[in-house]
mmCIF file of C-alpha atoms in Angstrom:
data_model
loop_
_atom_site.group_PDB
_atom_site.id
_atom_site.type_symbol
_atom_site.label_atom_id
_atom_site.label_comp_id
_atom_site.label_asym_id
_atom_site.label_seq_id
_atom_site.Cartn_x
_atom_site.Cartn_y
_atom_site.Cartn_z
ATOM 1 C CA UNK A 1 -60.459 -61.913 -49.642
ATOM 2 C CA UNK A 2 -57.546 -61.856 -52.096
ATOM 3 C CA UNK A 3 -54.117 -60.939 -50.721
ATOM 4 C CA UNK A 4 -52.820 -57.432 -51.262
ATOM 5 C CA UNK A 5 -50.185 -57.522 -53.998
ATOM 6 C CA UNK A 6 -46.666 -56.689 -52.881
ATOM 7 C CA UNK A 7 -45.535 -53.228 -53.928
ATOM 8 C CA UNK A 8 -43.250 -53.170 -56.934
ATOM 9 C CA UNK A 9 -40.062 -51.154 -56.887
ATOM 10 C CA UNK A 10 -38.161 -49.895 -59.875
ATOM 11 C CA UNK A 11 -34.501 -50.879 -60.091
ATOM 12 C CA UNK A 12 -32.069 -48.242 -58.914
ATOM 13 C CA UNK A 13 -30.665 -46.081 -61.724
ATOM 14 C CA UNK A 14 -27.565 -47.772 -63.102
ATOM 15 C CA UNK A 15 -26.921 -46.183 -66.481
ATOM 16 C CA UNK A 16 -23.990 -43.844 -67.042
ATOM 17 C CA UNK A 17 -23.566 -41.578 -70.050
ATOM 18 C CA UNK A 18 -19.878 -40.998 -70.803
ATOM 19 C CA UNK A 19 -18.998 -37.793 -72.658
ATOM 20 C CA UNK A 20 -15.638 -36.925 -74.198
ATOM 21 C CA UNK A 21 -15.951 -33.347 -75.417
ATOM 22 C CA UNK A 22 -13.304 -32.061 -77.813
ATOM 23 C CA UNK A 23 -12.965 -28.629 -79.327
ATOM 24 C CA UNK A 24 -15.129 -29.594 -82.326
ATOM 25 C CA UNK A 25 -16.464 -33.022 -81.400
ATOM 26 C CA UNK A 26 -18.342 -35.018 -78.776
ATOM 27 C CA UNK A 27 -17.787 -38.766 -78.374
ATOM 28 C CA UNK A 28 -20.303 -40.579 -76.200
ATOM 29 C CA UNK A 29 -21.251 -43.969 -74.852
ATOM 30 C CA UNK A 30 -24.205 -45.052 -72.728
ATOM 31 C CA UNK A 31 -23.496 -48.001 -70.435
ATOM 32 C CA UNK A 32 -25.609 -50.024 -68.030
ATOM 33 C CA UNK A 33 -23.391 -50.759 -65.056
ATOM 34 C CA UNK A 34 -25.514 -53.640 -63.754
ATOM 35 C CA UNK A 35 -23.866 -55.863 -66.324
ATOM 36 C CA UNK A 36 -21.320 -53.473 -67.841
ATOM 37 C CA UNK A 37 -23.395 -53.474 -71.017
ATOM 38 C CA UNK A 38 -22.847 -50.922 -73.777
ATOM 39 C CA UNK A 39 -26.279 -49.639 -74.806
ATOM 40 C CA UNK A 40 -25.241 -47.080 -77.413
ATOM 41 C CA UNK A 41 -22.271 -45.131 -78.683
ATOM 42 C CA UNK A 42 -21.606 -42.372 -81.145
ATOM 43 C CA UNK A 43 -19.744 -39.294 -82.312
ATOM 44 C CA UNK A 44 -20.700 -35.759 -83.248
ATOM 45 C CA UNK A 45 -17.929 -34.111 -85.249
ATOM 46 C CA UNK A 46 -17.232 -30.829 -87.036
ATOM 47 C CA UNK A 47 -19.200 -28.879 -84.440
ATOM 48 C CA UNK A 48 -19.406 -25.233 -85.474
ATOM 49 C CA UNK A 49 -18.556 -25.940 -89.105
ATOM 50 C CA UNK A 50 -20.892 -25.463 -92.046
ATOM 51 C CA UNK A 51 -21.784 -29.149 -92.126
ATOM 52 C CA UNK A 52 -21.540 -31.291 -88.994
ATOM 53 C CA UNK A 53 -21.961 -35.040 -88.800
ATOM 54 C CA UNK A 54 -23.408 -37.455 -86.225
ATOM 55 C CA UNK A 55 -22.944 -41.210 -86.189
ATOM 56 C CA UNK A 56 -24.987 -43.182 -83.641
ATOM 57 C CA UNK A 57 -24.863 -46.936 -83.022
ATOM 58 C CA UNK A 58 -27.304 -48.642 -80.640
ATOM 59 C CA UNK A 59 -26.297 -51.976 -79.144
ATOM 60 C CA UNK A 60 -27.211 -54.769 -81.523
ATOM 61 C CA UNK A 61 -28.648 -52.280 -83.991
ATOM 62 C CA UNK A 62 -27.766 -50.570 -87.229
ATOM 63 C CA UNK A 63 -25.733 -47.371 -87.179
ATOM 64 C CA UNK A 64 -27.474 -44.152 -88.123
ATOM 65 C CA UNK A 65 -25.764 -41.124 -89.649
ATOM 66 C CA UNK A 66 -26.896 -37.635 -90.479
ATOM 67 C CA UNK A 67 -25.313 -34.383 -91.560
ATOM 68 C CA UNK A 68 -26.523 -30.914 -90.757
ATOM 69 C CA UNK A 69 -25.897 -27.817 -88.712
ATOM 70 C CA UNK A 70 -24.553 -28.289 -85.180
ATOM 71 C CA UNK A 71 -23.417 -24.791 -84.212
ATOM 72 C CA UNK A 72 -22.189 -25.513 -80.669
ATOM 73 C CA UNK A 73 -21.856 -28.125 -77.926
ATOM 74 C CA UNK A 74 -25.335 -27.358 -76.603
ATOM 75 C CA UNK A 75 -26.797 -28.311 -79.982
ATOM 76 C CA UNK A 76 -24.494 -31.338 -80.150
ATOM 77 C CA UNK A 77 -25.687 -32.759 -76.818
ATOM 78 C CA UNK A 78 -29.302 -32.088 -77.744
ATOM 79 C CA UNK A 79 -28.705 -34.034 -80.956
ATOM 80 C CA UNK A 80 -27.159 -36.878 -78.937
ATOM 81 C CA UNK A 81 -30.175 -36.861 -76.599
ATOM 82 C CA UNK A 82 -32.528 -37.041 -79.577
ATOM 83 C CA UNK A 83 -30.725 -40.038 -81.046
ATOM 84 C CA UNK A 84 -30.701 -41.840 -77.703
ATOM 85 C CA UNK A 85 -34.424 -41.118 -77.297
ATOM 86 C CA UNK A 86 -35.156 -42.878 -80.601
ATOM 87 C CA UNK A 87 -33.884 -46.057 -78.948
ATOM 88 C CA UNK A 88 -35.792 -45.450 -75.708
ATOM 89 C CA UNK A 89 -32.584 -44.344 -73.986
ATOM 90 C CA UNK A 90 -33.191 -40.612 -73.666
ATOM 91 C CA UNK A 91 -31.463 -38.298 -71.209
ATOM 92 C CA UNK A 92 -34.768 -37.905 -69.363
ATOM 93 C CA UNK A 93 -34.738 -41.614 -68.453
ATOM 94 C CA UNK A 94 -35.077 -42.308 -64.699
ATOM 95 C CA UNK A 95 -32.541 -45.112 -65.202
ATOM 96 C CA UNK A 96 -29.751 -42.619 -65.892
ATOM 97 C CA UNK A 97 -27.644 -42.422 -62.731
ATOM 98 C CA UNK A 98 -24.946 -39.956 -63.748
ATOM 99 C CA UNK A 99 -22.972 -38.395 -66.574
ATOM 100 C CA UNK A 100 -19.230 -39.019 -66.571
ATOM 101 C CA UNK A 101 -16.917 -36.574 -68.313
ATOM 102 C CA UNK A 102 -13.387 -37.118 -69.516
ATOM 103 C CA UNK A 103 -11.250 -34.167 -68.409
ATOM 104 C CA UNK A 104 -7.703 -34.170 -69.708
ATOM 105 C CA UNK A 105 -5.914 -32.126 -67.061
ATOM 106 C CA UNK A 106 -6.630 -32.228 -63.330
ATOM 107 C CA UNK A 107 -3.258 -31.001 -62.096
ATOM 108 C CA UNK A 108 -2.130 -32.100 -58.633
ATOM 109 C CA UNK A 109 -5.459 -31.234 -57.049
ATOM 110 C CA UNK A 110 -7.680 -33.954 -58.531
ATOM 111 C CA UNK A 111 -6.418 -37.381 -57.540
ATOM 112 C CA UNK A 112 -9.687 -39.243 -58.125
ATOM 113 C CA UNK A 113 -13.049 -38.858 -59.887
ATOM 114 C CA UNK A 114 -14.923 -35.840 -58.571
ATOM 115 C CA UNK A 115 -18.542 -34.695 -58.540
ATOM 116 C CA UNK A 116 -18.638 -31.381 -60.373
ATOM 117 C CA UNK A 117 -19.625 -28.198 -58.582
ATOM 118 C CA UNK A 118 -18.701 -24.548 -59.126
ATOM 119 C CA UNK A 119 -15.402 -24.926 -57.251
ATOM 120 C CA UNK A 120 -14.421 -27.897 -59.413
ATOM 121 C CA UNK A 121 -15.279 -25.992 -62.576
ATOM 122 C CA UNK A 122 -13.190 -23.062 -61.399
ATOM 123 C CA UNK A 123 -10.158 -25.287 -60.769
ATOM 124 C CA UNK A 124 -10.458 -26.971 -64.183
ATOM 125 C CA UNK A 125 -10.605 -23.490 -65.698
ATOM 126 C CA UNK A 126 -7.482 -22.431 -63.799
ATOM 127 C CA UNK A 127 -5.657 -25.347 -65.428
ATOM 128 C CA UNK A 128 -6.393 -24.133 -68.970
ATOM 129 C CA UNK A 129 -2.875 -22.631 -69.400
ATOM 130 C CA UNK A 130 -1.345 -26.119 -69.089
ATOM 131 C CA UNK A 131 -4.044 -27.770 -71.253
ATOM 132 C CA UNK A 132 -5.202 -25.066 -73.669
ATOM 133 C CA UNK A 133 -6.369 -27.512 -76.342
ATOM 134 C CA UNK A 134 -8.395 -29.782 -74.082
ATOM 135 C CA UNK A 135 -9.710 -28.302 -70.832
ATOM 136 C CA UNK A 136 -11.811 -25.543 -72.489
ATOM 137 C CA UNK A 137 -13.694 -28.137 -74.546
ATOM 138 C CA UNK A 138 -14.068 -30.435 -71.531
ATOM 139 C CA UNK A 139 -15.545 -27.509 -69.563
ATOM 140 C CA UNK A 140 -17.995 -26.710 -72.344
ATOM 141 C CA UNK A 141 -19.258 -30.283 -72.358
ATOM 142 C CA UNK A 142 -19.715 -30.331 -68.590
ATOM 143 C CA UNK A 143 -21.573 -27.020 -68.503
ATOM 144 C CA UNK A 144 -23.849 -28.041 -71.350
ATOM 145 C CA UNK A 145 -24.658 -31.399 -69.730
ATOM 146 C CA UNK A 146 -25.360 -29.689 -66.385
ATOM 147 C CA UNK A 147 -27.817 -27.367 -68.101
ATOM 148 C CA UNK A 148 -29.602 -30.281 -69.758
ATOM 149 C CA UNK A 149 -29.770 -32.444 -66.597
ATOM 150 C CA UNK A 150 -29.116 -30.221 -63.558
ATOM 151 C CA UNK A 151 -30.557 -32.904 -61.271
ATOM 152 C CA UNK A 152 -27.961 -35.541 -62.209
ATOM 153 C CA UNK A 153 -24.506 -35.951 -60.701
ATOM 154 C CA UNK A 154 -21.920 -34.810 -63.223
ATOM 155 C CA UNK A 155 -18.596 -36.534 -62.549
ATOM 156 C CA UNK A 156 -15.210 -35.438 -63.878
ATOM 157 C CA UNK A 157 -12.711 -38.267 -64.472
ATOM 158 C CA UNK A 158 -9.231 -36.907 -65.090
ATOM 159 C CA UNK A 159 -6.578 -38.272 -67.455
ATOM 160 C CA UNK A 160 -3.943 -37.146 -64.980
ATOM 161 C CA UNK A 161 -5.351 -38.586 -61.748
ATOM 162 C CA UNK A 162 -3.889 -42.103 -62.102
ATOM 163 C CA UNK A 163 -0.421 -40.553 -62.297
ATOM 164 C CA UNK A 164 -0.727 -38.448 -59.130
ATOM 165 C CA UNK A 165 0.756 -41.383 -57.190
ATOM 166 C CA UNK A 166 4.155 -40.730 -58.805
ATOM 167 C CA UNK A 167 6.793 -39.826 -56.204
ATOM 168 C CA UNK A 168 8.242 -36.327 -56.335
ATOM 169 C CA UNK A 169 11.487 -37.811 -57.657
ATOM 170 C CA UNK A 170 9.596 -38.820 -60.812
ATOM 171 C CA UNK A 171 7.147 -35.922 -61.011
ATOM 172 C CA UNK A 172 9.485 -32.944 -60.605
ATOM 173 C CA UNK A 173 11.683 -31.450 -63.288
ATOM 174 C CA UNK A 174 15.175 -30.383 -62.244
ATOM 175 C CA UNK A 175 14.513 -26.651 -62.498
ATOM 176 C CA UNK A 176 14.274 -23.889 -59.905
ATOM 177 C CA UNK A 177 11.631 -25.016 -57.406
ATOM 178 C CA UNK A 178 10.042 -21.589 -56.865
ATOM 179 C CA UNK A 179 9.651 -21.005 -60.604
ATOM 180 C CA UNK A 180 8.230 -24.497 -61.113
ATOM 181 C CA UNK A 181 5.706 -24.124 -58.298
ATOM 182 C CA UNK A 182 4.647 -20.631 -59.361
ATOM 183 C CA UNK A 183 3.753 -21.849 -62.849
ATOM 184 C CA UNK A 184 2.645 -25.425 -62.021
ATOM 185 C CA UNK A 185 5.533 -26.901 -63.990
ATOM 186 C CA UNK A 186 5.839 -30.614 -63.225
ATOM 187 C CA UNK A 187 5.178 -33.980 -64.854
ATOM 188 C CA UNK A 188 1.479 -34.839 -64.799
ATOM 189 C CA UNK A 189 1.129 -37.659 -67.328
ATOM 190 C CA UNK A 190 -1.887 -38.450 -69.501
ATOM 191 C CA UNK A 191 -3.887 -41.412 -70.843
ATOM 192 C CA UNK A 192 -4.443 -42.206 -67.159
ATOM 193 C CA UNK A 193 -7.823 -43.897 -67.574
ATOM 194 C CA UNK A 194 -6.265 -46.238 -70.134
ATOM 195 C CA UNK A 195 -3.217 -47.019 -67.983
ATOM 196 C CA UNK A 196 -5.443 -47.683 -64.955
ATOM 197 C CA UNK A 197 -7.789 -49.981 -66.892
ATOM 198 C CA UNK A 198 -5.056 -51.894 -68.722
ATOM 199 C CA UNK A 199 -2.883 -52.430 -65.642
ATOM 200 C CA UNK A 200 -5.864 -53.942 -63.787
ATOM 201 C CA UNK A 201 -6.892 -56.093 -66.734
ATOM 202 C CA UNK A 202 -3.323 -57.337 -67.099
ATOM 203 C CA UNK A 203 -3.316 -58.458 -63.472
ATOM 204 C CA UNK A 204 -6.632 -60.225 -64.099
ATOM 205 C CA UNK A 205 -5.160 -61.948 -67.161
ATOM 206 C CA UNK A 206 -2.330 -63.252 -64.961
ATOM 207 C CA UNK A 207 -4.805 -64.468 -62.344
ATOM 208 C CA UNK A 208 -3.526 -62.021 -59.748
ATOM 209 C CA UNK A 209 -4.704 -58.903 -57.959
ATOM 210 C CA UNK A 210 -3.369 -55.495 -59.100
ATOM 211 C CA UNK A 211 -1.589 -55.123 -55.748
ATOM 212 C CA UNK A 212 0.545 -58.192 -56.533
ATOM 213 C CA UNK A 213 1.643 -57.200 -60.040
ATOM 214 C CA UNK A 214 4.224 -54.831 -61.541
ATOM 215 C CA UNK A 215 3.316 -53.844 -65.099
ATOM 216 C CA UNK A 216 4.800 -51.711 -67.847
ATOM 217 C CA UNK A 217 1.857 -50.395 -69.859
ATOM 218 C CA UNK A 218 2.505 -49.206 -73.430
ATOM 219 C CA UNK A 219 -0.413 -47.132 -74.740
ATOM 220 C CA UNK A 220 0.480 -46.849 -78.430
ATOM 221 C CA UNK A 221 -1.918 -44.875 -80.577
ATOM 222 C CA UNK A 222 -1.476 -41.665 -82.551
ATOM 223 C CA UNK A 223 -0.676 -40.309 -79.099
ATOM 224 C CA UNK A 224 1.554 -42.683 -77.168
ATOM 225 C CA UNK A 225 2.675 -43.066 -73.573
ATOM 226 C CA UNK A 226 4.292 -45.589 -71.268
ATOM 227 C CA UNK A 227 3.815 -46.105 -67.546
ATOM 228 C CA UNK A 228 5.447 -48.062 -64.767
ATOM 229 C CA UNK A 229 2.766 -49.447 -62.437
ATOM 230 C CA UNK A 230 3.832 -51.020 -59.140
ATOM 231 C CA UNK A 231 1.120 -52.856 -57.222
ATOM 232 C CA UNK A 232 -1.686 -50.935 -58.973
ATOM 233 C CA UNK A 233 -0.100 -47.502 -58.478
ATOM 234 C CA UNK A 234 1.684 -45.470 -61.137
ATOM 235 C CA UNK A 235 5.284 -44.665 -60.173
ATOM 236 C CA UNK A 236 6.403 -43.133 -63.478
ATOM 237 C CA UNK A 237 4.993 -42.196 -66.874
ATOM 238 C CA UNK A 238 6.433 -40.847 -70.097
ATOM 239 C CA UNK A 239 4.232 -37.791 -70.750
ATOM 240 C CA UNK A 240 4.955 -34.710 -68.683
ATOM 241 C CA UNK A 241 3.605 -31.192 -68.265
ATOM 242 C CA UNK A 242 1.858 -31.768 -71.606
ATOM 243 C CA UNK A 243 1.318 -34.821 -73.840
ATOM 244 C CA UNK A 244 4.372 -33.790 -75.906
ATOM 245 C CA UNK A 245 7.015 -35.512 -73.751
ATOM 246 C CA UNK A 246 8.040 -39.135 -74.049
ATOM 247 C CA UNK A 247 7.611 -41.630 -76.874
ATOM 248 C CA UNK A 248 7.712 -40.871 -80.598
ATOM 249 C CA UNK A 249 4.082 -40.358 -81.617
ATOM 250 C CA UNK A 250 2.062 -39.888 -84.765
ATOM 251 C CA UNK A 251 2.648 -36.140 -85.007
ATOM 252 C CA UNK A 252 4.499 -35.300 -81.747
ATOM 253 C CA UNK A 253 8.258 -35.388 -81.282
ATOM 254 C CA UNK A 254 8.398 -36.849 -77.787
ATOM 255 C CA UNK A 255 11.663 -36.404 -75.867
ATOM 256 C CA UNK A 256 14.281 -34.010 -77.209
ATOM 257 C CA UNK A 257 16.852 -31.478 -76.021
ATOM 258 C CA UNK A 258 14.932 -28.346 -74.845
ATOM 259 C CA UNK A 259 17.672 -26.218 -76.419
ATOM 260 C CA UNK A 260 16.319 -27.203 -79.842
ATOM 261 C CA UNK A 261 13.573 -24.646 -79.179
ATOM 262 C CA UNK A 262 16.044 -21.840 -78.491
ATOM 263 C CA UNK A 263 18.094 -22.864 -81.525
ATOM 264 C CA UNK A 264 15.051 -22.688 -83.811
ATOM 265 C CA UNK A 265 14.156 -19.278 -82.410
ATOM 266 C CA UNK A 266 17.645 -17.816 -82.754
ATOM 267 C CA UNK A 267 18.902 -19.507 -85.894
ATOM 268 C CA UNK A 268 15.670 -20.449 -87.644
ATOM 269 C CA UNK A 269 13.794 -17.273 -86.783
ATOM 270 C CA UNK A 270 10.748 -19.283 -85.726
ATOM 271 C CA UNK A 271 8.163 -17.962 -83.294
ATOM 272 C CA UNK A 272 6.941 -19.815 -80.210
ATOM 273 C CA UNK A 273 3.653 -20.625 -81.976
ATOM 274 C CA UNK A 274 5.471 -21.958 -85.040
ATOM 275 C CA UNK A 275 7.647 -24.216 -82.898
ATOM 276 C CA UNK A 276 4.591 -25.376 -80.952
ATOM 277 C CA UNK A 277 2.942 -26.385 -84.235
ATOM 278 C CA UNK A 278 6.144 -28.054 -85.444
ATOM 279 C CA UNK A 279 6.595 -30.211 -82.351
ATOM 280 C CA UNK A 280 2.938 -31.136 -81.848
ATOM 281 C CA UNK A 281 1.617 -31.456 -85.401
ATOM 282 C CA UNK A 282 4.548 -31.829 -87.819
ATOM 283 C CA UNK A 283 6.919 -34.083 -85.909
ATOM 284 C CA UNK A 284 6.963 -37.700 -84.793
ATOM 285 C CA UNK A 285 6.246 -40.234 -87.534
ATOM 286 C CA UNK A 286 4.639 -37.739 -89.873
ATOM 287 C CA UNK A 287 7.649 -35.448 -89.604
ATOM 288 C CA UNK A 288 10.078 -38.298 -90.216
ATOM 289 C CA UNK A 289 8.398 -39.961 -93.185
ATOM 290 C CA UNK A 290 5.203 -38.098 -94.066
ATOM 291 C CA UNK A 291 2.839 -40.756 -92.644
ATOM 292 C CA UNK A 292 1.455 -41.211 -89.140
ATOM 293 C CA UNK A 293 -0.522 -44.387 -89.862
ATOM 294 C CA UNK A 294 1.559 -47.353 -88.709
ATOM 295 C CA UNK A 295 -0.162 -49.635 -91.231
ATOM 296 C CA UNK A 296 1.004 -47.460 -94.126
ATOM 297 C CA UNK A 297 4.473 -47.105 -92.629
ATOM 298 C CA UNK A 298 4.828 -50.879 -92.363
ATOM 299 C CA UNK A 299 3.605 -51.272 -95.964
ATOM 300 C CA UNK A 300 6.298 -48.828 -97.059
ATOM 301 C CA UNK A 301 8.947 -50.591 -94.959
ATOM 302 C CA UNK A 302 8.061 -53.910 -96.564
ATOM 303 C CA UNK A 303 8.353 -52.237 -99.977
ATOM 304 C CA UNK A 304 11.891 -51.075 -99.174
ATOM 305 C CA UNK A 305 11.179 -47.398 -98.379
ATOM 306 C CA UNK A 306 14.212 -46.116 -96.433
ATOM 307 C CA UNK A 307 12.478 -43.071 -94.913
ATOM 308 C CA UNK A 308 9.715 -45.277 -93.551
ATOM 309 C CA UNK A 309 12.307 -47.744 -92.227
ATOM 310 C CA UNK A 310 14.175 -44.966 -90.408
ATOM 311 C CA UNK A 311 10.932 -43.616 -88.898
ATOM 312 C CA UNK A 312 10.002 -47.112 -87.694
ATOM 313 C CA UNK A 313 13.478 -47.711 -86.255
ATOM 314 C CA UNK A 314 13.432 -44.385 -84.351
ATOM 315 C CA UNK A 315 9.948 -45.205 -83.011
ATOM 316 C CA UNK A 316 11.103 -48.631 -81.785
ATOM 317 C CA UNK A 317 14.391 -47.323 -80.369
ATOM 318 C CA UNK A 318 12.540 -44.853 -78.133
ATOM 319 C CA UNK A 319 10.076 -47.553 -77.088
ATOM 320 C CA UNK A 320 12.890 -49.916 -76.074
ATOM 321 C CA UNK A 321 14.530 -47.160 -74.019
ATOM 322 C CA UNK A 322 11.361 -46.689 -71.985
ATOM 323 C CA UNK A 323 10.834 -50.409 -71.488
ATOM 324 C CA UNK A 324 14.379 -50.688 -70.159
ATOM 325 C CA UNK A 325 14.080 -47.558 -68.017
ATOM 326 C CA UNK A 326 10.821 -48.661 -66.420
ATOM 327 C CA UNK A 327 12.199 -52.149 -65.841
ATOM 328 C CA UNK A 328 14.927 -50.447 -63.805
ATOM 329 C CA UNK A 329 12.396 -48.236 -61.979
ATOM 330 C CA UNK A 330 10.200 -51.189 -61.010
ATOM 331 C CA UNK A 331 12.999 -53.615 -60.179
ATOM 332 C CA UNK A 332 10.699 -56.563 -60.865
ATOM 333 C CA UNK A 333 8.400 -56.742 -63.888
ATOM 334 C CA UNK A 334 5.603 -59.275 -64.154
ATOM 335 C CA UNK A 335 4.193 -58.132 -67.480
ATOM 336 C CA UNK A 336 4.520 -55.719 -70.373
ATOM 337 C CA UNK A 337 1.107 -54.826 -71.799
ATOM 338 C CA UNK A 338 0.538 -53.358 -75.270
ATOM 339 C CA UNK A 339 -2.675 -51.394 -75.812
ATOM 340 C CA UNK A 340 -4.438 -48.785 -78.008
ATOM 341 C CA UNK A 341 -4.602 -48.747 -81.812
ATOM 342 C CA UNK A 342 -0.981 -49.553 -82.648
ATOM 343 C CA UNK A 343 -0.300 -51.601 -79.534
ATOM 344 C CA UNK A 344 -3.342 -53.812 -80.075
ATOM 345 C CA UNK A 345 -3.072 -54.238 -83.844
ATOM 346 C CA UNK A 346 0.567 -54.028 -84.965
ATOM 347 C CA UNK A 347 2.358 -57.344 -84.501
ATOM 348 C CA UNK A 348 5.600 -55.950 -86.051
ATOM 349 C CA UNK A 349 5.736 -53.157 -83.448
ATOM 350 C CA UNK A 350 5.269 -55.592 -80.574
ATOM 351 C CA UNK A 351 7.876 -57.997 -81.939
ATOM 352 C CA UNK A 352 10.440 -55.265 -82.598
ATOM 353 C CA UNK A 353 9.882 -53.569 -79.226
ATOM 354 C CA UNK A 354 11.015 -56.599 -77.231
ATOM 355 C CA UNK A 355 13.532 -58.037 -79.713
ATOM 356 C CA UNK A 356 16.943 -58.242 -78.062
ATOM 357 C CA UNK A 357 15.495 -57.964 -74.551
ATOM 358 C CA UNK A 358 15.644 -61.698 -73.854
ATOM 359 C CA UNK A 359 18.139 -61.012 -71.081
ATOM 360 C CA UNK A 360 15.350 -59.178 -69.263
ATOM 361 C CA UNK A 361 13.051 -62.173 -69.671
ATOM 362 C CA UNK A 362 11.093 -60.598 -72.539
ATOM 363 C CA UNK A 363 10.118 -62.438 -75.711
ATOM 364 C CA UNK A 364 7.122 -62.940 -77.971
ATOM 365 C CA UNK A 365 5.897 -66.130 -79.547
ATOM 366 C CA UNK A 366 5.650 -65.485 -83.303
ATOM 367 C CA UNK A 367 2.452 -67.475 -83.796
ATOM 368 C CA UNK A 368 0.672 -65.995 -80.768
ATOM 369 C CA UNK A 369 1.780 -62.492 -81.731
ATOM 370 C CA UNK A 370 0.340 -62.878 -85.231
ATOM 371 C CA UNK A 371 -3.123 -63.842 -83.981
ATOM 372 C CA UNK A 372 -5.653 -61.000 -84.090
ATOM 373 C CA UNK A 373 -8.360 -60.917 -81.456
ATOM 374 C CA UNK A 374 -10.628 -58.636 -79.469
ATOM 375 C CA UNK A 375 -9.816 -59.927 -76.001
ATOM 376 C CA UNK A 376 -6.846 -59.697 -73.663
ATOM 377 C CA UNK A 377 -4.260 -62.346 -74.463
ATOM 378 C CA UNK A 378 -0.686 -63.414 -73.788
ATOM 379 C CA UNK A 379 1.740 -63.391 -76.714
ATOM 380 C CA UNK A 380 4.857 -64.534 -74.834
ATOM 381 C CA UNK A 381 6.129 -68.136 -74.707
ATOM 382 C CA UNK A 382 4.634 -70.266 -71.948
ATOM 383 C CA UNK A 383 7.947 -70.398 -70.071
ATOM 384 C CA UNK A 384 8.715 -66.665 -70.349
ATOM 385 C CA UNK A 385 9.956 -64.998 -67.159
ATOM 386 C CA UNK A 386 7.963 -61.847 -67.973
ATOM 387 C CA UNK A 387 4.521 -62.027 -69.567
ATOM 388 C CA UNK A 388 3.976 -59.987 -72.730
ATOM 389 C CA UNK A 389 0.313 -59.214 -73.276
ATOM 390 C CA UNK A 390 -2.074 -57.477 -75.645
ATOM 391 C CA UNK A 391 -4.811 -55.848 -73.580
ATOM 392 C CA UNK A 392 -7.475 -53.817 -75.407
ATOM 393 C CA UNK A 393 -8.126 -50.563 -73.623
ATOM 394 C CA UNK A 394 -11.611 -49.318 -72.772
ATOM 395 C CA UNK A 395 -11.396 -45.767 -71.481
ATOM 396 C CA UNK A 396 -15.147 -45.227 -71.665
ATOM 397 C CA UNK A 397 -15.795 -48.267 -69.484
ATOM 398 C CA UNK A 398 -13.160 -47.033 -67.037
ATOM 399 C CA UNK A 399 -14.796 -43.594 -66.859
ATOM 400 C CA UNK A 400 -18.237 -45.167 -66.408
ATOM 401 C CA UNK A 401 -16.950 -47.545 -63.712
ATOM 402 C CA UNK A 402 -15.300 -44.740 -61.742
ATOM 403 C CA UNK A 403 -18.355 -42.490 -62.162
ATOM 404 C CA UNK A 404 -20.844 -45.115 -61.019
ATOM 405 C CA UNK A 405 -18.691 -46.200 -58.070
ATOM 406 C CA UNK A 406 -18.432 -42.589 -56.870
ATOM 407 C CA UNK A 407 -22.180 -42.012 -57.151
ATOM 408 C CA UNK A 408 -22.952 -45.264 -55.324
ATOM 409 C CA UNK A 409 -20.534 -44.376 -52.522
ATOM 410 C CA UNK A 410 -22.288 -41.025 -52.194
ATOM 411 C CA UNK A 411 -25.678 -42.752 -51.903
ATOM 412 C CA UNK A 412 -24.285 -45.124 -49.291
ATOM 413 C CA UNK A 413 -22.911 -42.289 -47.176
ATOM 414 C CA UNK A 414 -26.182 -40.377 -47.469
ATOM 415 C CA UNK A 415 -28.090 -43.474 -46.361
ATOM 416 C CA UNK A 416 -25.801 -43.976 -43.364
ATOM 417 C CA UNK A 417 -26.148 -40.329 -42.321
ATOM 418 C CA UNK A 418 -29.949 -40.310 -42.555
#
């Protein structure tokens, strides 16, 4: 008599679909968390316009593009599902464990990734007045995904949550407390998933645990922010109530005297909406020199363009101020980490940002700084007191990691209670 074959069991679901829903776009990545493998990624853009576009790239495969009508986010996610299905990765796959959503603003309430239910949706909606450009689109993506896969955990990962560890001395503005509390006016910070990921990866690069490292993280893209991270916890960050505060950015002004707004209203006759557009879309680098692409600005600087040189100098001056300020906040700094599009790719920005800060133990090695690479790397001299690093960010991996960890903890608790 032949032995009875042992029953086979399917592996536990370990795939996470990460969705970043904008007002007219959906970025997505599908990751397998067993080995942190990226299975597919893509972008649907111009949602609601006459002609929309989808670009889909499977791992190890050739990108596919198509143009057509995508009237809303429901149609966009259905299009994403169809493209994934062509690669055998459809949303109906039993291997899909959860869908993780980037949500820009979580206020004070959401300090960690959260499984979405009606109460969570209601709170995200209540935060729309402080994130009018982002939270409505994030909500639309969540609701659409819930309708497509109501059986799956939908997890919200908030840009602001990493910064909720800031002490009140850093988070509060010096205005009337009752007014501030009534209207939720405080410093929340953004780019939190990037700052969390990069601070941990920097510690790993140094061969230490996050709890043993103090890091200044410089997330420099078209949007830009700095953070002071002590022992894995954010203690200060440059963005505030909105992403407008802080560093000079591609199109945003960053820090300035609030009375400029009143001056423009009274003397310039500008409305609140006009000033909002000015400070968010016509300021920063583009307002100073007409370009917000650092590559083009550096080309113009090298060609002797004075407007480009002034824009670059203002950008660097603000950056230095924050490095110095956060050095003072932390007391001891083990590393300064550059990340995001400009931070990862612009050697002149990195060199200029730390030039003259040798007294603080900061310096870059010219040859190391000039090397381009995809991985995390040190660009400071071997004997530098403070490490200077380039650490590529991976916000989608961070969202997937937090989403999967939360779902697995939920399964573990359910198993223990049964």
